[in-house]
Amino acid sequence: MSFEKPYLENYPNSEGFFGEFGGSFVPPAIQEQLIKISEGYERISKTQEWKDEIDSIFKEYQGRPTPITYAKRLTDHFGGAKIYLKREDLNHMGSHKMNHCTQLVLLAKKLGYKKVIAETGAGQHGVSLAAAAAFLDLPCTIYMGKKDMEKEYPNVLRMKILGAKVVPATEGLQTLKEAVDLAFAEYMKDPETIMYCIGSVVGPHPFPKMVRDFQRVVGRESREQFKKLTDGELPGAVVACCGGGSNAMGIFGGFIDDESVKLCAVEPLGKGSGIIGEHAASNAFGKTGVLHGFKSTTLTDSEGNAAPVHSIASGLDYPSVGPEHAFLYSIGREEPNVGATDDEAIKAFFTISKLEGIIPALESSHALAYAFKIAPEMKGQSILINVSGRGDKDLEYVVNSYPEYIDC
């Protein structure tokens, strides 16, 4: 592992690259707007007015800081590491996504954009952007795969109640990639008045950097809270699920310069076969390529196109990963061979629900599942898990698909 410290001040470079990953590969008309957004962000985000406004939104609207919970029953159950939970499920609207959505919408207003649009997978980004747009008074349209709309119907209702227009993506697999394709196509029609608010640390520069920076609040809080709870100690491992990877980069930011802390970005192994189309583990099985305007590790088919993917968690079924995660994985700062299958995630979902009274999102359940696997081997150490969202949106799907776990 080798990178210049302090890491967050040195990556990405001015062109948005983390090593060989990142950058911006878009048409000139889009690039012109991305430069406007990048320059505006760098200028506005450094002002005291911006910092004061964001602090106010965090405290008075979102309900930050979110706490860290010591999970005693889980710790006793697995008999190894002490398990701690960063409770982003308690953030307004039920996930970490609100952290970057409020800031993206506020930035859009300050830069003079008239509307915000976005893609969403599990619906958490869509709900959060819809809420932020309502709060800050901008029109909002969300693009969502038709199958994801059926699976995550409670979040579709929430978006509509919050005033957003929800447009189904009906091509291909009708999931997250297709939602991104549709949103990007619509954005290209009017980039001068619309700001595309990307939902993770993916996309062309400056979005991977901006979304990471907006999510850094999770890492800052976590480091301070954890040290207070443990008399100055650091966790042995920080664990977060990773599709695009926004919640992971957010919490990792608090510990990235501490080489004693293992950073575990848990990828969706799906059916556990390793076969293309049965998982969405980009770092584990992908190749370097360009998708949706950025260079990263991408799952491809035999013809080099973006491959079909699968995960029980709609927010993780994307055929690429944030370029910063690809970089950190390539240099060994993120742990190798980190993943959880659908079955492992479901077991973790019910385990934490019944032992701690916390119903997690299926995305977060992947992080929990991996932490539960390594906990018995880490006696005397601690694991900090980012519970990135709550599972209200998943209840109908889980109950209908896994009735054998109910009342068992």
mmCIF file of C-alpha atoms in Angstrom:
data_model
loop_
_atom_site.group_PDB
_atom_site.id
_atom_site.type_symbol
_atom_site.label_atom_id
_atom_site.label_comp_id
_atom_site.label_asym_id
_atom_site.label_seq_id
_atom_site.Cartn_x
_atom_site.Cartn_y
_atom_site.Cartn_z
ATOM 1 C CA MET A 1 0.000 0.000 0.000
ATOM 2 C CA SER A 2 1.332 3.435 -0.902
ATOM 3 C CA PHE A 3 -0.370 6.817 -1.046
ATOM 4 C CA GLU A 4 0.408 10.377 -0.127
ATOM 5 C CA LYS A 5 -0.931 11.522 3.255
ATOM 6 C CA PRO A 6 -3.147 13.135 4.310
ATOM 7 C CA TYR A 7 -4.987 11.049 1.755
ATOM 8 C CA LEU A 8 -8.185 13.057 1.410
ATOM 9 C CA GLU A 9 -6.276 16.248 0.597
ATOM 10 C CA ASN A 10 -4.296 14.583 -2.193
ATOM 11 C CA TYR A 11 -6.873 12.453 -4.031
ATOM 12 C CA PRO A 12 -8.245 12.802 -6.614
ATOM 13 C CA ASN A 13 -5.942 14.925 -8.767
ATOM 14 C CA SER A 14 -7.165 18.023 -10.568
ATOM 15 C CA GLU A 15 -8.602 15.942 -13.418
ATOM 16 C CA GLY A 16 -10.515 13.680 -11.059
ATOM 17 C CA PHE A 17 -8.250 10.642 -11.202
ATOM 18 C CA PHE A 18 -7.491 8.281 -8.339
ATOM 19 C CA GLY A 19 -4.431 6.623 -9.827
ATOM 20 C CA GLU A 20 -5.636 5.288 -13.171
ATOM 21 C CA PHE A 21 -9.308 5.378 -12.167
ATOM 22 C CA GLY A 22 -11.833 8.204 -12.431
ATOM 23 C CA GLY A 23 -11.721 11.138 -14.822
ATOM 24 C CA SER A 24 -14.496 12.379 -17.079
ATOM 25 C CA PHE A 25 -15.432 10.732 -20.388
ATOM 26 C CA VAL A 26 -18.477 12.683 -21.590
ATOM 27 C CA PRO A 27 -19.556 14.770 -24.602
ATOM 28 C CA PRO A 28 -18.277 18.383 -24.741
ATOM 29 C CA ALA A 29 -21.651 19.912 -23.822
ATOM 30 C CA ILE A 30 -21.799 17.829 -20.660
ATOM 31 C CA GLN A 31 -18.140 18.503 -19.857
ATOM 32 C CA GLU A 32 -18.812 22.222 -19.967
ATOM 33 C CA GLN A 33 -21.444 21.839 -17.259
ATOM 34 C CA LEU A 34 -19.255 19.518 -15.191
ATOM 35 C CA ILE A 35 -16.514 22.149 -15.176
ATOM 36 C CA LYS A 36 -19.070 24.709 -14.013
ATOM 37 C CA ILE A 37 -20.195 22.380 -11.212
ATOM 38 C CA SER A 38 -16.622 21.522 -10.199
ATOM 39 C CA GLU A 39 -15.450 25.122 -10.097
ATOM 40 C CA GLY A 40 -18.608 26.210 -8.307
ATOM 41 C CA TYR A 41 -18.261 23.464 -5.721
ATOM 42 C CA GLU A 42 -14.617 24.280 -4.992
ATOM 43 C CA ARG A 43 -15.480 27.959 -4.581
ATOM 44 C CA ILE A 44 -18.760 27.723 -2.652
ATOM 45 C CA SER A 45 -17.923 24.827 -0.329
ATOM 46 C CA LYS A 46 -15.015 26.723 1.194
ATOM 47 C CA THR A 47 -17.121 29.695 2.309
ATOM 48 C CA GLN A 48 -18.281 30.126 5.880
ATOM 49 C CA GLU A 49 -21.817 30.760 4.629
ATOM 50 C CA TRP A 50 -21.914 27.274 3.065
ATOM 51 C CA LYS A 51 -20.470 25.607 6.147
ATOM 52 C CA ASP A 52 -22.964 27.350 8.445
ATOM 53 C CA GLU A 53 -25.899 26.473 6.192
ATOM 54 C CA ILE A 54 -24.910 22.805 5.979
ATOM 55 C CA ASP A 55 -24.345 22.579 9.744
ATOM 56 C CA SER A 56 -27.835 23.993 10.270
ATOM 57 C CA ILE A 57 -29.402 21.522 7.826
ATOM 58 C CA PHE A 58 -27.578 18.605 9.474
ATOM 59 C CA LYS A 59 -28.708 19.556 12.966
ATOM 60 C CA GLU A 60 -32.183 20.993 12.406
ATOM 61 C CA TYR A 61 -33.446 18.981 9.426
ATOM 62 C CA GLN A 62 -31.522 15.727 9.187
ATOM 63 C CA GLY A 63 -31.062 15.070 12.900
ATOM 64 C CA ARG A 64 -27.276 14.694 12.894
ATOM 65 C CA PRO A 65 -25.108 13.506 14.480
ATOM 66 C CA THR A 66 -26.297 9.907 14.283
ATOM 67 C CA PRO A 67 -25.078 7.748 17.200
ATOM 68 C CA ILE A 68 -22.817 4.752 17.460
ATOM 69 C CA THR A 69 -24.458 1.808 19.233
ATOM 70 C CA TYR A 70 -22.489 -0.895 21.045
ATOM 71 C CA ALA A 71 -24.172 -4.151 19.986
ATOM 72 C CA LYS A 72 -23.718 -6.226 23.135
ATOM 73 C CA ARG A 73 -25.981 -9.104 22.175
ATOM 74 C CA LEU A 74 -24.354 -9.472 18.770
ATOM 75 C CA THR A 75 -20.948 -9.321 20.432
ATOM 76 C CA ASP A 76 -21.923 -12.059 22.877
ATOM 77 C CA HIS A 77 -23.548 -14.118 20.126
ATOM 78 C CA PHE A 78 -20.475 -14.244 17.894
ATOM 79 C CA GLY A 79 -17.984 -14.464 20.747
ATOM 80 C CA GLY A 80 -15.135 -12.499 19.204
ATOM 81 C CA ALA A 81 -14.729 -8.828 18.385
ATOM 82 C CA LYS A 82 -16.761 -6.121 20.048
ATOM 83 C CA ILE A 83 -19.332 -4.978 17.507
ATOM 84 C CA TYR A 84 -20.287 -1.323 17.103
ATOM 85 C CA LEU A 85 -22.885 0.114 14.728
ATOM 86 C CA LYS A 86 -22.839 3.557 13.112
ATOM 87 C CA ARG A 87 -26.548 4.298 12.930
ATOM 88 C CA GLU A 88 -27.115 5.977 9.571
ATOM 89 C CA ASP A 89 -30.485 4.229 9.584
ATOM 90 C CA LEU A 90 -31.485 6.957 12.048
ATOM 91 C CA ASN A 91 -30.636 9.741 9.593
ATOM 92 C CA HIS A 92 -33.643 11.608 8.166
ATOM 93 C CA MET A 93 -35.426 9.518 5.524
ATOM 94 C CA GLY A 94 -33.709 6.396 6.788
ATOM 95 C CA SER A 95 -30.283 6.265 5.173
ATOM 96 C CA HIS A 96 -26.923 7.938 4.638
ATOM 97 C CA LYS A 97 -28.091 9.223 1.257
ATOM 98 C CA MET A 98 -29.550 12.366 2.812
ATOM 99 C CA ASN A 99 -26.021 13.554 3.628
ATOM 100 C CA HIS A 100 -25.106 14.210 0.011
ATOM 101 C CA CYS A 101 -28.584 14.926 -1.337
ATOM 102 C CA THR A 102 -29.152 18.055 0.726
ATOM 103 C CA GLN A 103 -25.751 19.360 -0.324
ATOM 104 C CA LEU A 104 -26.199 18.506 -4.003
ATOM 105 C CA VAL A 105 -29.568 20.278 -4.148
ATOM 106 C CA LEU A 106 -28.249 23.296 -2.257
ATOM 107 C CA LEU A 107 -25.288 23.487 -4.658
ATOM 108 C CA ALA A 108 -27.649 23.212 -7.642
ATOM 109 C CA LYS A 109 -29.649 26.197 -6.366
ATOM 110 C CA LYS A 110 -26.559 28.291 -5.757
ATOM 111 C CA LEU A 111 -25.288 27.522 -9.278
ATOM 112 C CA GLY A 112 -28.602 28.556 -10.836
ATOM 113 C CA TYR A 113 -29.947 25.190 -11.999
ATOM 114 C CA LYS A 114 -33.742 24.999 -12.266
ATOM 115 C CA LYS A 115 -34.323 21.276 -11.705
ATOM 116 C CA VAL A 116 -32.600 18.211 -10.263
ATOM 117 C CA ILE A 117 -32.803 14.655 -11.576
ATOM 118 C CA ALA A 118 -31.306 11.361 -10.446
ATOM 119 C CA GLU A 119 -31.315 7.604 -10.788
ATOM 120 C CA THR A 120 -32.111 5.313 -7.874
ATOM 121 C CA GLY A 121 -31.826 1.586 -7.196
ATOM 122 C CA ALA A 122 -33.341 0.689 -3.834
ATOM 123 C CA GLY A 123 -35.027 4.083 -3.770
ATOM 124 C CA GLN A 124 -33.072 5.532 -0.861
ATOM 125 C CA HIS A 125 -31.231 8.059 -3.006
ATOM 126 C CA GLY A 126 -34.455 8.913 -4.794
ATOM 127 C CA VAL A 127 -36.344 9.445 -1.553
ATOM 128 C CA SER A 128 -33.547 11.548 -0.092
ATOM 129 C CA LEU A 129 -33.210 13.704 -3.200
ATOM 130 C CA ALA A 130 -36.986 14.150 -3.352
ATOM 131 C CA ALA A 131 -37.007 15.243 0.284
ATOM 132 C CA ALA A 132 -34.079 17.618 -0.194
ATOM 133 C CA ALA A 133 -35.689 19.096 -3.314
ATOM 134 C CA ALA A 134 -38.946 19.647 -1.431
ATOM 135 C CA PHE A 135 -37.113 21.228 1.500
ATOM 136 C CA LEU A 136 -35.016 23.500 -0.730
ATOM 137 C CA ASP A 137 -37.741 24.181 -3.328
ATOM 138 C CA LEU A 138 -36.535 22.683 -6.615
ATOM 139 C CA PRO A 139 -38.466 20.406 -9.011
ATOM 140 C CA CYS A 140 -37.218 16.812 -8.993
ATOM 141 C CA THR A 141 -37.489 13.777 -11.305
ATOM 142 C CA ILE A 142 -36.274 10.308 -10.337
ATOM 143 C CA TYR A 143 -35.525 7.463 -12.779
ATOM 144 C CA MET A 144 -35.899 3.943 -11.396
ATOM 145 C CA GLY A 145 -35.828 0.479 -12.923
ATOM 146 C CA LYS A 146 -39.318 -0.965 -13.351
ATOM 147 C CA LYS A 147 -38.388 -4.139 -11.453
ATOM 148 C CA ASP A 148 -36.883 -2.070 -8.632
ATOM 149 C CA MET A 149 -40.073 -0.005 -8.489
ATOM 150 C CA GLU A 150 -42.065 -3.182 -7.934
ATOM 151 C CA LYS A 151 -39.617 -4.523 -5.356
ATOM 152 C CA GLU A 152 -39.209 -1.248 -3.453
ATOM 153 C CA TYR A 153 -42.753 0.097 -3.854
ATOM 154 C CA PRO A 154 -42.880 1.841 -0.439
ATOM 155 C CA ASN A 155 -40.041 4.096 -1.570
ATOM 156 C CA VAL A 156 -41.835 4.861 -4.836
ATOM 157 C CA LEU A 157 -44.795 6.089 -2.791
ATOM 158 C CA ARG A 158 -42.539 8.181 -0.582
ATOM 159 C CA MET A 159 -40.943 9.878 -3.590
ATOM 160 C CA LYS A 160 -44.349 10.711 -5.066
ATOM 161 C CA ILE A 161 -45.668 12.005 -1.740
ATOM 162 C CA LEU A 162 -42.594 14.243 -1.504
ATOM 163 C CA GLY A 163 -43.527 15.771 -4.864
ATOM 164 C CA ALA A 164 -41.062 14.047 -7.178
ATOM 165 C CA LYS A 165 -41.923 12.618 -10.579
ATOM 166 C CA VAL A 166 -40.897 8.940 -10.809
ATOM 167 C CA VAL A 167 -40.086 7.599 -14.297
ATOM 168 C CA PRO A 168 -39.692 3.831 -14.848
ATOM 169 C CA ALA A 169 -36.764 2.426 -16.828
ATOM 170 C CA THR A 170 -38.306 -0.337 -18.915
ATOM 171 C CA GLU A 171 -35.352 -1.466 -21.044
ATOM 172 C CA GLY A 172 -32.968 -4.368 -20.372
ATOM 173 C CA LEU A 173 -33.007 -5.789 -16.856
ATOM 174 C CA GLN A 174 -35.051 -2.805 -15.635
ATOM 175 C CA THR A 175 -32.766 -2.214 -12.634
ATOM 176 C CA LEU A 176 -30.144 0.334 -11.572
ATOM 177 C CA LYS A 177 -27.957 0.392 -14.696
ATOM 178 C CA GLU A 178 -30.982 0.986 -16.894
ATOM 179 C CA ALA A 179 -32.126 3.774 -14.561
ATOM 180 C CA VAL A 180 -28.714 5.432 -14.927
ATOM 181 C CA ASP A 181 -28.856 5.036 -18.722
ATOM 182 C CA LEU A 182 -32.286 6.676 -18.876
ATOM 183 C CA ALA A 183 -31.420 9.503 -16.474
ATOM 184 C CA PHE A 184 -28.213 10.300 -18.365
ATOM 185 C CA ALA A 185 -30.046 10.336 -21.704
ATOM 186 C CA GLU A 186 -32.596 12.792 -20.342
ATOM 187 C CA TYR A 187 -29.862 14.931 -18.789
ATOM 188 C CA MET A 188 -28.070 15.263 -22.127
ATOM 189 C CA LYS A 189 -31.173 16.934 -23.587
ATOM 190 C CA ASP A 190 -30.911 19.968 -21.286
ATOM 191 C CA PRO A 191 -27.695 20.079 -19.230
ATOM 192 C CA GLU A 192 -27.791 23.866 -18.915
ATOM 193 C CA THR A 193 -30.875 24.009 -16.687
ATOM 194 C CA ILE A 194 -30.842 20.506 -15.119
ATOM 195 C CA MET A 195 -28.343 19.227 -12.578
ATOM 196 C CA TYR A 196 -27.947 15.450 -12.512
ATOM 197 C CA CYS A 197 -27.431 14.533 -8.856
ATOM 198 C CA ILE A 198 -25.557 11.231 -9.038
ATOM 199 C CA GLY A 199 -26.437 8.913 -6.173
ATOM 200 C CA SER A 200 -23.044 7.495 -5.268
ATOM 201 C CA VAL A 201 -19.287 7.995 -5.629
ATOM 202 C CA VAL A 202 -19.564 7.120 -9.325
ATOM 203 C CA GLY A 203 -19.910 9.034 -12.570
ATOM 204 C CA PRO A 204 -17.616 11.575 -14.194
ATOM 205 C CA HIS A 205 -15.532 14.030 -12.159
ATOM 206 C CA PRO A 206 -16.391 15.931 -9.957
ATOM 207 C CA PHE A 207 -19.163 13.650 -8.643
ATOM 208 C CA PRO A 208 -17.018 10.898 -7.057
ATOM 209 C CA LYS A 209 -15.103 13.584 -5.140
ATOM 210 C CA MET A 210 -18.140 15.696 -4.234
ATOM 211 C CA VAL A 211 -20.262 12.807 -2.992
ATOM 212 C CA ARG A 212 -17.302 11.464 -0.983
ATOM 213 C CA ASP A 213 -16.749 14.884 0.557
ATOM 214 C CA PHE A 214 -20.452 15.251 1.348
ATOM 215 C CA GLN A 215 -20.446 11.832 3.039
ATOM 216 C CA ARG A 216 -17.305 12.579 5.084
ATOM 217 C CA VAL A 217 -19.541 13.706 7.938
ATOM 218 C CA VAL A 218 -20.086 10.006 8.703
ATOM 219 C CA GLY A 219 -16.359 9.351 9.052
ATOM 220 C CA ARG A 220 -15.720 12.492 11.094
ATOM 221 C CA GLU A 221 -18.495 11.674 13.537
ATOM 222 C CA SER A 222 -17.547 8.000 13.709
ATOM 223 C CA ARG A 223 -13.914 8.633 14.590
ATOM 224 C CA GLU A 224 -14.765 11.076 17.369
ATOM 225 C CA GLN A 225 -17.610 8.967 18.769
ATOM 226 C CA PHE A 226 -15.696 5.686 18.650
ATOM 227 C CA LYS A 227 -12.671 7.097 20.461
ATOM 228 C CA LYS A 228 -14.927 8.490 23.190
ATOM 229 C CA LEU A 229 -16.629 5.119 23.612
ATOM 230 C CA THR A 230 -13.339 3.183 23.754
ATOM 231 C CA ASP A 231 -11.025 5.535 25.660
ATOM 232 C CA GLY A 232 -9.126 6.595 22.566
ATOM 233 C CA GLU A 233 -8.873 3.274 20.740
ATOM 234 C CA LEU A 234 -9.519 2.748 17.038
ATOM 235 C CA PRO A 235 -11.499 -0.150 15.530
ATOM 236 C CA GLY A 236 -9.618 -3.099 14.087
ATOM 237 C CA ALA A 237 -11.915 -3.010 11.058
ATOM 238 C CA VAL A 238 -14.450 -0.629 9.546
ATOM 239 C CA VAL A 239 -17.056 -2.447 7.463
ATOM 240 C CA ALA A 240 -19.539 -1.047 4.939
ATOM 241 C CA CYS A 241 -21.487 -2.396 1.977
ATOM 242 C CA CYS A 242 -20.259 -1.375 -1.455
ATOM 243 C CA GLY A 243 -22.215 -1.107 -4.684
ATOM 244 C CA GLY A 244 -21.192 2.280 -5.989
ATOM 245 C CA GLY A 245 -19.765 2.850 -2.536
ATOM 246 C CA SER A 246 -20.937 6.190 -1.100
ATOM 247 C CA ASN A 247 -21.592 4.999 2.437
ATOM 248 C CA ALA A 248 -18.289 3.113 2.475
ATOM 249 C CA MET A 249 -16.241 6.111 1.321
ATOM 250 C CA GLY A 250 -18.063 8.267 3.846
ATOM 251 C CA ILE A 251 -17.111 6.217 6.888
ATOM 252 C CA PHE A 252 -13.701 5.152 5.512
ATOM 253 C CA GLY A 253 -12.743 8.821 5.330
ATOM 254 C CA GLY A 254 -12.475 8.958 9.110
ATOM 255 C CA PHE A 255 -9.878 6.179 9.229
ATOM 256 C CA ILE A 256 -8.167 6.053 5.841
ATOM 257 C CA ASP A 257 -4.792 7.320 7.100
ATOM 258 C CA ASP A 258 -4.774 4.801 9.995
ATOM 259 C CA GLU A 259 -3.053 1.768 8.509
ATOM 260 C CA SER A 260 -3.922 -0.350 11.552
ATOM 261 C CA VAL A 261 -7.612 -0.076 10.637
ATOM 262 C CA LYS A 262 -8.767 -2.548 7.995
ATOM 263 C CA LEU A 263 -11.199 -1.042 5.489
ATOM 264 C CA CYS A 264 -13.719 -3.647 4.338
ATOM 265 C CA ALA A 265 -15.904 -2.662 1.363
ATOM 266 C CA VAL A 266 -18.383 -5.539 1.196
ATOM 267 C CA GLU A 267 -19.431 -6.416 -2.343
ATOM 268 C CA PRO A 268 -22.638 -8.282 -3.282
ATOM 269 C CA LEU A 269 -21.735 -11.878 -4.168
ATOM 270 C CA GLY A 270 -25.344 -12.635 -5.063
ATOM 271 C CA LYS A 271 -25.909 -16.328 -5.597
ATOM 272 C CA GLY A 272 -22.318 -17.103 -4.620
ATOM 273 C CA SER A 273 -21.361 -18.792 -7.884
ATOM 274 C CA GLY A 274 -18.999 -16.148 -9.266
ATOM 275 C CA ILE A 275 -20.803 -16.500 -12.605
ATOM 276 C CA ILE A 276 -21.380 -13.290 -14.558
ATOM 277 C CA GLY A 277 -25.010 -12.282 -14.110
ATOM 278 C CA GLU A 278 -25.330 -13.892 -10.671
ATOM 279 C CA HIS A 279 -23.489 -11.266 -8.609
ATOM 280 C CA ALA A 280 -22.454 -7.574 -8.664
ATOM 281 C CA ALA A 281 -18.927 -7.804 -7.241
ATOM 282 C CA SER A 282 -17.017 -5.443 -9.511
ATOM 283 C CA ASN A 283 -13.653 -5.333 -7.740
ATOM 284 C CA ALA A 284 -13.566 -9.088 -7.263
ATOM 285 C CA PHE A 285 -14.475 -10.059 -10.835
ATOM 286 C CA GLY A 286 -14.304 -6.936 -13.028
ATOM 287 C CA LYS A 287 -11.892 -5.418 -15.516
ATOM 288 C CA THR A 288 -10.811 -1.826 -16.042
ATOM 289 C CA GLY A 289 -13.113 0.028 -18.383
ATOM 290 C CA VAL A 290 -15.272 3.115 -18.928
ATOM 291 C CA LEU A 291 -18.969 3.182 -18.017
ATOM 292 C CA HIS A 292 -21.320 6.137 -17.508
ATOM 293 C CA GLY A 293 -18.531 8.647 -18.034
ATOM 294 C CA PHE A 294 -15.869 7.360 -15.643
ATOM 295 C CA LYS A 295 -13.064 4.794 -15.649
ATOM 296 C CA SER A 296 -13.202 2.075 -13.021
ATOM 297 C CA THR A 297 -13.418 -1.655 -12.481
ATOM 298 C CA THR A 298 -16.424 -2.919 -14.407
ATOM 299 C CA LEU A 299 -18.174 -6.239 -14.913
ATOM 300 C CA THR A 300 -18.305 -7.023 -18.616
ATOM 301 C CA ASP A 301 -19.684 -9.752 -20.860
ATOM 302 C CA SER A 302 -17.797 -11.658 -23.560
ATOM 303 C CA GLU A 303 -18.214 -8.744 -25.976
ATOM 304 C CA GLY A 304 -16.880 -6.159 -23.532
ATOM 305 C CA ASN A 305 -20.235 -4.575 -22.725
ATOM 306 C CA ALA A 306 -21.516 -3.924 -19.211
ATOM 307 C CA ALA A 307 -22.624 -7.304 -17.914
ATOM 308 C CA PRO A 308 -25.948 -8.150 -16.298
ATOM 309 C CA VAL A 309 -25.703 -8.185 -12.516
ATOM 310 C CA HIS A 310 -27.663 -9.534 -9.588
ATOM 311 C CA SER A 311 -28.072 -8.775 -5.908
ATOM 312 C CA ILE A 312 -30.871 -9.191 -3.433
ATOM 313 C CA ALA A 313 -30.190 -5.529 -2.570
ATOM 314 C CA SER A 314 -31.430 -3.185 -5.299
ATOM 315 C CA GLY A 315 -28.980 -0.499 -4.215
ATOM 316 C CA LEU A 316 -25.991 -2.745 -4.893
ATOM 317 C CA ASP A 317 -26.795 -4.255 -8.303
ATOM 318 C CA TYR A 318 -24.567 -2.012 -10.426
ATOM 319 C CA PRO A 319 -21.933 -3.372 -12.856
ATOM 320 C CA SER A 320 -19.170 -1.020 -11.722
ATOM 321 C CA VAL A 321 -17.826 0.566 -8.536
ATOM 322 C CA GLY A 322 -16.711 4.035 -7.541
ATOM 323 C CA PRO A 323 -13.272 4.825 -9.018
ATOM 324 C CA GLU A 324 -11.870 5.627 -5.587
ATOM 325 C CA HIS A 325 -12.788 2.156 -4.375
ATOM 326 C CA ALA A 326 -11.141 0.645 -7.456
ATOM 327 C CA PHE A 327 -7.979 2.602 -6.631
ATOM 328 C CA LEU A 328 -7.933 1.724 -2.932
ATOM 329 C CA TYR A 329 -8.560 -1.927 -3.781
ATOM 330 C CA SER A 330 -5.778 -1.945 -6.383
ATOM 331 C CA ILE A 331 -3.175 -0.643 -3.920
ATOM 332 C CA GLY A 332 -4.310 -2.920 -1.087
ATOM 333 C CA ARG A 333 -5.798 -0.260 1.200
ATOM 334 C CA GLU A 334 -9.184 -1.949 0.984
ATOM 335 C CA GLU A 335 -9.186 -5.574 2.052
ATOM 336 C CA PRO A 336 -9.332 -8.240 -0.702
ATOM 337 C CA ASN A 337 -12.012 -10.934 -1.060
ATOM 338 C CA VAL A 338 -14.619 -9.036 0.917
ATOM 339 C CA GLY A 339 -18.198 -9.951 0.077
ATOM 340 C CA ALA A 340 -21.484 -11.475 1.183
ATOM 341 C CA THR A 341 -24.031 -13.609 -0.661
ATOM 342 C CA ASP A 342 -27.776 -13.073 -0.780
ATOM 343 C CA ASP A 343 -28.296 -15.873 1.731
ATOM 344 C CA GLU A 344 -25.683 -14.480 4.118
ATOM 345 C CA ALA A 345 -27.261 -11.037 3.914
ATOM 346 C CA ILE A 346 -30.731 -12.406 4.688
ATOM 347 C CA LYS A 347 -29.426 -14.304 7.718
ATOM 348 C CA ALA A 348 -27.714 -11.149 8.952
ATOM 349 C CA PHE A 349 -30.923 -9.172 8.377
ATOM 350 C CA PHE A 350 -32.844 -11.414 10.759
ATOM 351 C CA THR A 351 -29.984 -11.879 13.229
ATOM 352 C CA ILE A 352 -29.599 -8.177 14.017
ATOM 353 C CA SER A 353 -33.356 -7.652 13.976
ATOM 354 C CA LYS A 354 -33.937 -10.311 16.611
ATOM 355 C CA LEU A 355 -30.854 -9.684 18.753
ATOM 356 C CA GLU A 356 -30.635 -5.877 18.690
ATOM 357 C CA GLY A 357 -34.082 -4.640 17.668
ATOM 358 C CA ILE A 358 -32.691 -2.992 14.512
ATOM 359 C CA ILE A 359 -34.164 -3.794 11.081
ATOM 360 C CA PRO A 360 -31.460 -2.937 8.518
ATOM 361 C CA ALA A 361 -31.677 -2.325 4.803
ATOM 362 C CA LEU A 362 -30.695 -5.292 2.655
ATOM 363 C CA GLU A 363 -27.733 -3.226 1.456
ATOM 364 C CA SER A 364 -26.515 -2.767 5.038
ATOM 365 C CA SER A 365 -27.175 -6.446 5.703
ATOM 366 C CA HIS A 366 -24.255 -7.284 3.420
ATOM 367 C CA ALA A 367 -21.902 -5.304 5.654
ATOM 368 C CA LEU A 368 -23.356 -6.971 8.733
ATOM 369 C CA ALA A 369 -23.010 -10.434 7.184
ATOM 370 C CA TYR A 370 -19.323 -9.940 6.456
ATOM 371 C CA ALA A 371 -18.660 -8.504 9.909
ATOM 372 C CA PHE A 372 -20.366 -11.504 11.472
ATOM 373 C CA LYS A 373 -18.041 -13.797 9.478
ATOM 374 C CA ILE A 374 -14.850 -12.141 10.691
ATOM 375 C CA ALA A 375 -15.922 -11.295 14.257
ATOM 376 C CA PRO A 376 -15.083 -14.719 15.798
ATOM 377 C CA GLU A 377 -11.493 -14.380 14.529
ATOM 378 C CA MET A 378 -10.995 -10.885 16.000
ATOM 379 C CA LYS A 379 -11.227 -11.503 19.729
ATOM 380 C CA GLY A 380 -9.874 -8.548 21.682
ATOM 381 C CA GLN A 381 -10.519 -6.142 18.787
ATOM 382 C CA SER A 382 -13.485 -4.072 17.651
ATOM 383 C CA ILE A 383 -15.473 -3.857 14.421
ATOM 384 C CA LEU A 384 -17.346 -0.721 13.397
ATOM 385 C CA ILE A 385 -20.149 -1.369 10.898
ATOM 386 C CA ASN A 386 -21.898 1.333 8.927
ATOM 387 C CA VAL A 387 -25.617 0.511 9.099
ATOM 388 C CA SER A 388 -26.235 2.679 6.058
ATOM 389 C CA GLY A 389 -30.024 2.391 5.991
ATOM 390 C CA ARG A 390 -33.105 0.950 7.616
ATOM 391 C CA GLY A 391 -35.109 -1.913 6.214
ATOM 392 C CA ASP A 392 -38.659 -0.565 6.072
ATOM 393 C CA LYS A 393 -38.460 -0.506 2.276
ATOM 394 C CA ASP A 394 -37.480 -4.197 2.157
ATOM 395 C CA LEU A 395 -40.041 -5.727 4.514
ATOM 396 C CA GLU A 396 -42.659 -6.788 1.975
ATOM 397 C CA TYR A 397 -40.027 -8.325 -0.303
ATOM 398 C CA VAL A 398 -38.273 -10.156 2.541
ATOM 399 C CA VAL A 399 -41.476 -11.505 4.067
ATOM 400 C CA ASN A 400 -42.787 -12.723 0.706
ATOM 401 C CA SER A 401 -39.457 -14.170 -0.456
ATOM 402 C CA TYR A 402 -38.183 -15.684 2.815
ATOM 403 C CA PRO A 403 -41.210 -16.776 4.861
ATOM 404 C CA GLU A 404 -39.141 -19.537 6.468
ATOM 405 C CA TYR A 405 -37.323 -16.928 8.580
ATOM 406 C CA ILE A 406 -40.497 -15.479 10.076
ATOM 407 C CA ASP A 407 -41.342 -16.642 13.634
ATOM 408 C CA CYS A 408 -38.412 -19.039 13.650
#
